[in-house]
Amino acid sequence: MEKFFVFFECSVKMDKKKSEQTYSARSKDSVHYKRGFYVFNQENVKLLTNTELKVYEYIVQHSQKVIRMSVREIASETHVSPATVTRTISKLGFENIWECKLYLKETDNRKHNKKVFETSEIVEEFFSRSMQTEYEEKIQAAVKMIANSDTALFFGIGTSGLIAAYASRQFSNLGQSTFHIQDFSYPFHLISRQYRNTVAIIMSVSGETDIMLRKVADLKGLDSKIISITNSSTNTLAKQSDINFAYHLTPEYVDEEVNVTSQLPAVFIVETLARRNYNYTQKMRNEQR
């Protein structure tokens, strides 16, 4: 056992040194950097499964922590197997975890880059995944959920609130009974009968806003269905939802604190839901005649 341990230790050190040499010699096409976040080649990201996307999101959002973590620790934090972490790192263009860590370290000193994504880059990043079979199945399930409800409630804060207001109006224009909630102190619990057969459609980039999560708890207590549109599929709101649409864009911040992550995917999703809902309800009415 002692000999094995010594051999393993030496192997790790040799592997790390080899990674440093390989990384220095390799082209860096697999990754590039934008505004304090580590952005991986989107052609590689497109190949990731939903489980692997969880690992990818964790690496992007906790880059400095990942530098000091082992594969097993990353697996534990993301609730996947070590093999999934290793496979994700490989798909992102790295030979091993050491090479990934070297990239994160090397690009750390570039946090003053002011460039944000071009709209065309955002469209390519999202739409390359939005037409997948699983996404289509979620759209169909959400449409049925909305069509079978009495009212659709729309929630959002900040920029997400503006998208929620737009979504509510668009659904209304297409014949769906909707209500855009702007006042989060609205006493749902006092008028619970009106909200027994409702669907709450909630917009949130982070999915971690406290007041939003409290409102979700209130609505779930009234047996309302929850559909959320978030940037990540691993946040609290996504986990508490009946259906979650995650668009997995690389988070963007200006001055390290102003979140300017694009809302283009959220608009696309609510437009798709509104139009599909209209077509679905029209079809059901025609069949009943």
Short mmCIF file of C-alpha atoms in Angstrom, two decimals:
data_model
loop_
_atom_site.label_atom_id
_atom_site.label_comp_id
_atom_site.label_asym_id
_atom_site.label_seq_id
_atom_site.Cartn_x
_atom_site.Cartn_y
_atom_site.Cartn_z
CA MET A 1 0.00 0.00 0.00
CA GLU A 2 2.85 2.37 0.88
CA LYS A 3 4.57 1.74 -2.47
CA PHE A 4 1.33 2.37 -4.29
CA PHE A 5 0.83 5.69 -2.51
CA VAL A 6 4.33 6.89 -3.40
CA PHE A 7 3.85 5.87 -7.01
CA PHE A 8 0.50 7.67 -7.18
CA GLU A 9 1.95 10.84 -5.68
CA CYS A 10 4.78 10.89 -8.20
CA SER A 11 2.40 10.21 -11.05
CA VAL A 12 0.25 13.19 -10.12
CA LYS A 13 3.26 15.50 -9.98
CA MET A 14 4.53 14.24 -13.34
CA ASP A 15 1.06 14.61 -14.81
CA LYS A 16 0.82 18.18 -13.55
CA LYS A 17 4.24 19.08 -14.99
CA LYS A 18 3.34 17.47 -18.31
CA SER A 19 0.09 19.46 -18.38
CA GLU A 20 1.98 22.71 -17.87
CA GLN A 21 4.28 21.90 -20.78
CA THR A 22 1.46 20.71 -23.00
CA TYR A 23 -0.72 23.70 -22.21
CA SER A 24 2.09 26.15 -22.99
CA ALA A 25 2.66 24.52 -26.36
CA ARG A 26 -0.98 24.05 -27.35
CA SER A 27 -3.23 26.44 -29.20
CA LYS A 28 -5.73 28.07 -26.82
CA ASP A 29 -8.63 27.71 -29.28
CA SER A 30 -10.62 25.64 -26.81
CA VAL A 31 -11.11 28.61 -24.49
CA HIS A 32 -11.15 32.39 -24.43
CA TYR A 33 -11.87 35.11 -21.91
CA LYS A 34 -14.51 37.81 -21.53
CA ARG A 35 -15.11 40.28 -18.72
CA GLY A 36 -14.03 38.36 -15.66
CA PHE A 37 -15.60 35.08 -16.71
CA TYR A 38 -14.03 32.05 -18.30
CA VAL A 39 -15.75 31.39 -21.61
CA PHE A 40 -15.28 28.08 -23.34
CA ASN A 41 -15.54 27.48 -27.06
CA GLN A 42 -19.26 27.24 -27.73
CA GLU A 43 -18.76 24.46 -30.26
CA ASN A 44 -17.48 22.40 -27.32
CA VAL A 45 -20.28 23.55 -24.99
CA LYS A 46 -22.89 22.44 -27.54
CA LEU A 47 -21.69 18.85 -27.08
CA LEU A 48 -22.41 18.82 -23.34
CA THR A 49 -25.33 16.89 -21.90
CA ASN A 50 -27.56 18.48 -19.25
CA THR A 51 -25.58 16.74 -16.50
CA GLU A 52 -22.30 17.95 -17.97
CA LEU A 53 -23.71 21.48 -18.23
CA LYS A 54 -24.04 21.46 -14.43
CA VAL A 55 -20.29 20.91 -14.17
CA TYR A 56 -19.62 23.57 -16.82
CA GLU A 57 -21.76 26.12 -14.97
CA TYR A 58 -20.04 25.36 -11.70
CA ILE A 59 -16.58 25.87 -13.24
CA VAL A 60 -17.65 29.17 -14.80
CA GLN A 61 -19.34 30.50 -11.67
CA HIS A 62 -16.75 29.28 -9.13
CA SER A 63 -13.56 29.51 -11.18
CA GLN A 64 -11.28 30.64 -8.36
CA LYS A 65 -12.59 27.90 -6.08
CA VAL A 66 -12.16 25.25 -8.79
CA ILE A 67 -8.43 26.08 -9.03
CA ARG A 68 -8.00 24.59 -5.55
CA MET A 69 -10.38 21.65 -5.95
CA SER A 70 -9.92 18.03 -6.96
CA VAL A 71 -12.12 16.19 -9.45
CA ARG A 72 -13.87 14.42 -6.57
CA GLU A 73 -14.57 17.71 -4.79
CA ILE A 74 -16.07 19.22 -7.95
CA ALA A 75 -18.17 16.07 -8.38
CA SER A 76 -19.40 16.34 -4.80
CA GLU A 77 -20.36 19.99 -5.21
CA THR A 78 -22.25 19.38 -8.47
CA HIS A 79 -23.81 16.05 -7.36
CA VAL A 80 -22.40 14.10 -10.30
CA SER A 81 -19.82 11.33 -10.58
CA PRO A 82 -16.06 12.03 -10.89
CA ALA A 83 -16.22 10.39 -14.32
CA THR A 84 -18.75 13.03 -15.41
CA VAL A 85 -16.42 15.83 -14.29
CA THR A 86 -13.49 14.28 -16.17
CA ARG A 87 -15.63 13.78 -19.28
CA THR A 88 -16.86 17.40 -19.14
CA ILE A 89 -13.32 18.75 -18.85
CA SER A 90 -12.28 16.64 -21.83
CA LYS A 91 -15.23 17.86 -23.93
CA LEU A 92 -14.31 21.46 -23.10
CA GLY A 93 -10.96 20.91 -24.79
CA PHE A 94 -8.61 20.05 -21.91
CA GLU A 95 -6.56 16.89 -21.50
CA ASN A 96 -7.04 16.81 -17.73
CA ILE A 97 -8.03 18.83 -14.65
CA TRP A 98 -4.55 20.35 -14.33
CA GLU A 99 -4.76 21.88 -17.78
CA CYS A 100 -8.16 23.36 -16.95
CA LYS A 101 -6.81 24.86 -13.73
CA LEU A 102 -3.82 26.35 -15.56
CA TYR A 103 -6.18 28.08 -17.95
CA LEU A 104 -8.22 29.53 -15.09
CA LYS A 105 -5.07 30.80 -13.38
CA GLU A 106 -3.60 32.27 -16.56
CA THR A 107 -6.70 34.25 -17.46
CA ASP A 108 -7.39 35.52 -13.95
CA ASN A 109 -5.34 38.68 -14.52
CA ARG A 110 -7.53 39.79 -17.44
CA LYS A 111 -10.53 40.90 -15.41
CA HIS A 112 -10.40 44.45 -16.72
CA ASN A 113 -11.53 43.52 -20.20
CA LYS A 114 -14.56 45.77 -20.91
CA LYS A 115 -15.94 43.82 -23.86
CA VAL A 116 -19.39 42.24 -23.60
CA PHE A 117 -20.93 39.70 -25.95
CA GLU A 118 -22.15 40.68 -29.39
CA THR A 119 -25.84 39.91 -29.94
CA SER A 120 -24.92 37.42 -32.66
CA GLU A 121 -22.75 35.51 -30.16
CA ILE A 122 -25.65 35.33 -27.69
CA VAL A 123 -28.00 34.05 -30.38
CA GLU A 124 -25.50 31.39 -31.45
CA GLU A 125 -24.80 30.29 -27.87
CA PHE A 126 -28.48 29.83 -26.98
CA PHE A 127 -30.12 28.73 -30.21
CA SER A 128 -27.58 25.97 -30.76
CA ARG A 129 -29.21 24.20 -27.80
CA SER A 130 -32.81 25.46 -27.76
CA MET A 131 -34.00 23.12 -30.51
CA GLN A 132 -32.94 19.96 -28.72
CA THR A 133 -35.57 17.27 -28.16
CA GLU A 134 -35.65 17.76 -24.39
CA TYR A 135 -36.30 21.48 -24.83
CA GLU A 136 -39.17 20.77 -27.20
CA GLU A 137 -40.70 18.31 -24.74
CA LYS A 138 -40.59 20.94 -21.99
CA ILE A 139 -42.28 23.48 -24.29
CA GLN A 140 -45.12 21.05 -25.00
CA ALA A 141 -45.57 20.20 -21.31
CA ALA A 142 -45.57 23.88 -20.30
CA VAL A 143 -48.12 24.79 -22.98
CA LYS A 144 -50.54 22.11 -21.73
CA MET A 145 -50.02 23.28 -18.15
CA ILE A 146 -50.80 26.89 -19.07
CA ALA A 147 -53.75 26.03 -21.32
CA ASN A 148 -55.37 23.94 -18.57
CA SER A 149 -55.02 26.68 -15.95
CA ASP A 150 -57.52 29.43 -15.16
CA THR A 151 -54.90 32.17 -14.90
CA ALA A 152 -51.20 32.60 -15.63
CA LEU A 153 -49.31 34.80 -13.16
CA PHE A 154 -46.09 36.47 -14.31
CA PHE A 155 -43.30 37.46 -11.92
CA GLY A 156 -39.92 39.11 -12.28
CA ILE A 157 -37.66 41.68 -10.64
CA GLY A 158 -35.55 44.30 -12.40
CA THR A 159 -34.91 43.52 -16.06
CA SER A 160 -36.64 40.17 -15.58
CA GLY A 161 -39.70 42.12 -14.38
CA LEU A 162 -39.83 43.98 -17.68
CA ILE A 163 -39.76 40.68 -19.55
CA ALA A 164 -42.50 39.34 -17.26
CA ALA A 165 -44.69 42.36 -18.06
CA TYR A 166 -44.11 41.87 -21.78
CA ALA A 167 -44.86 38.15 -21.51
CA SER A 168 -48.11 38.79 -19.64
CA ARG A 169 -49.26 41.23 -22.32
CA GLN A 170 -48.29 38.90 -25.15
CA PHE A 171 -50.22 35.98 -23.61
CA SER A 172 -53.19 38.31 -23.02
CA ASN A 173 -53.12 39.48 -26.64
CA LEU A 174 -53.34 35.83 -27.64
CA GLY A 175 -56.37 35.08 -25.47
CA GLN A 176 -54.87 33.76 -22.23
CA SER A 177 -56.06 35.11 -18.87
CA THR A 178 -52.96 36.61 -17.22
CA PHE A 179 -51.93 38.76 -14.30
CA HIS A 180 -48.54 40.50 -14.03
CA ILE A 181 -47.49 40.73 -10.37
CA GLN A 182 -45.48 43.86 -9.56
CA ASP A 183 -46.25 44.09 -5.85
CA PHE A 184 -44.59 41.17 -4.08
CA SER A 185 -46.54 41.84 -0.90
CA TYR A 186 -49.71 40.76 -2.73
CA PRO A 187 -51.71 38.66 -0.18
CA PHE A 188 -52.25 35.43 -2.11
CA HIS A 189 -52.87 33.51 1.09
CA LEU A 190 -55.93 35.67 1.89
CA ILE A 191 -57.62 35.01 -1.44
CA SER A 192 -56.40 31.47 -1.98
CA ARG A 193 -59.52 30.18 -3.76
CA GLN A 194 -58.80 32.38 -6.76
CA TYR A 195 -55.33 30.90 -7.17
CA ARG A 196 -55.94 27.17 -6.88
CA ASN A 197 -55.74 26.48 -10.61
CA THR A 198 -52.99 28.86 -11.63
CA VAL A 199 -49.61 28.68 -13.26
CA ALA A 200 -46.89 31.06 -12.08
CA ILE A 201 -44.34 31.88 -14.77
CA ILE A 202 -41.28 33.31 -13.06
CA MET A 203 -38.35 35.11 -14.73
CA SER A 204 -35.03 35.26 -12.91
CA VAL A 205 -31.48 35.21 -14.24
CA SER A 206 -29.94 33.97 -10.98
CA GLY A 207 -32.90 32.04 -9.57
CA GLU A 208 -31.74 32.97 -6.08
CA THR A 209 -33.64 36.20 -5.27
CA ASP A 210 -34.97 35.83 -1.71
CA ILE A 211 -38.29 37.65 -2.17
CA MET A 212 -38.99 35.61 -5.30
CA LEU A 213 -38.29 32.33 -3.54
CA ARG A 214 -40.62 33.29 -0.68
CA LYS A 215 -43.38 34.02 -3.17
CA VAL A 216 -42.79 30.67 -4.85
CA ALA A 217 -43.22 28.96 -1.47
CA ASP A 218 -46.54 30.81 -0.99
CA LEU A 219 -47.80 29.79 -4.41
CA LYS A 220 -46.75 26.16 -4.01
CA GLY A 221 -48.69 26.18 -0.74
CA LEU A 222 -51.76 27.05 -2.83
CA ASP A 223 -51.01 24.16 -5.24
CA SER A 224 -50.06 26.53 -8.06
CA LYS A 225 -47.83 25.13 -10.77
CA ILE A 226 -44.44 26.82 -11.21
CA ILE A 227 -42.70 27.41 -14.53
CA SER A 228 -39.37 29.21 -14.26
CA ILE A 229 -37.07 30.75 -16.85
CA THR A 230 -33.53 31.07 -15.48
CA ASN A 231 -29.95 31.15 -16.72
CA SER A 232 -28.92 28.04 -14.78
CA SER A 233 -30.66 24.75 -14.11
CA THR A 234 -28.93 24.28 -10.75
CA ASN A 235 -30.29 27.27 -8.79
CA THR A 236 -32.93 27.13 -6.05
CA LEU A 237 -35.81 28.43 -8.18
CA ALA A 238 -35.12 25.90 -10.93
CA LYS A 239 -35.15 23.05 -8.41
CA GLN A 240 -38.46 24.22 -6.91
CA SER A 241 -40.19 24.51 -10.28
CA ASP A 242 -42.46 22.01 -11.98
CA ILE A 243 -40.83 22.97 -15.28
CA ASN A 244 -37.62 24.94 -15.70
CA PHE A 245 -36.22 26.48 -18.86
CA ALA A 246 -32.50 27.21 -18.41
CA TYR A 247 -30.74 29.06 -21.21
CA HIS A 248 -27.16 28.56 -19.97
CA LEU A 249 -25.61 31.81 -21.18
CA THR A 250 -22.21 32.81 -19.82
CA PRO A 251 -22.98 35.38 -17.06
CA GLU A 252 -21.92 38.94 -17.91
CA TYR A 253 -21.25 41.74 -15.46
CA VAL A 254 -20.19 45.36 -15.85
CA ASP A 255 -18.05 46.87 -13.07
CA GLU A 256 -18.06 43.44 -11.39
CA GLU A 257 -21.61 43.87 -10.01
CA VAL A 258 -24.13 45.00 -12.68
CA ASN A 259 -25.61 41.89 -14.28
CA VAL A 260 -26.04 42.46 -18.02
CA THR A 261 -26.64 38.84 -19.01
CA SER A 262 -28.84 38.95 -22.10
CA GLN A 263 -32.60 38.42 -21.86
CA LEU A 264 -32.91 37.37 -25.50
CA PRO A 265 -33.44 33.69 -24.57
CA ALA A 266 -36.15 34.62 -22.05
CA VAL A 267 -38.01 36.61 -24.72
CA PHE A 268 -37.70 33.72 -27.17
CA ILE A 269 -39.06 31.25 -24.61
CA VAL A 270 -42.10 33.34 -23.60
CA GLU A 271 -42.86 34.14 -27.26
CA THR A 272 -42.72 30.45 -28.08
CA LEU A 273 -44.95 29.54 -25.14
CA ALA A 274 -47.49 32.28 -25.93
CA ARG A 275 -47.82 31.33 -29.59
CA ARG A 276 -47.87 27.59 -28.95
CA ASN A 277 -50.48 28.14 -26.23
CA TYR A 278 -52.71 30.04 -28.65
CA ASN A 279 -52.42 27.36 -31.33
CA TYR A 280 -53.03 24.60 -28.79
CA THR A 281 -56.18 26.21 -27.33
CA GLN A 282 -57.52 26.95 -30.82
CA LYS A 283 -57.02 23.32 -31.79
CA MET A 284 -58.80 22.10 -28.65
CA ARG A 285 -61.77 24.42 -29.31
CA ASN A 286 -62.06 23.26 -32.91
CA GLU A 287 -62.06 19.62 -31.81
CA GLN A 288 -64.89 20.30 -29.34
CA ARG A 289 -67.18 21.77 -32.00
#
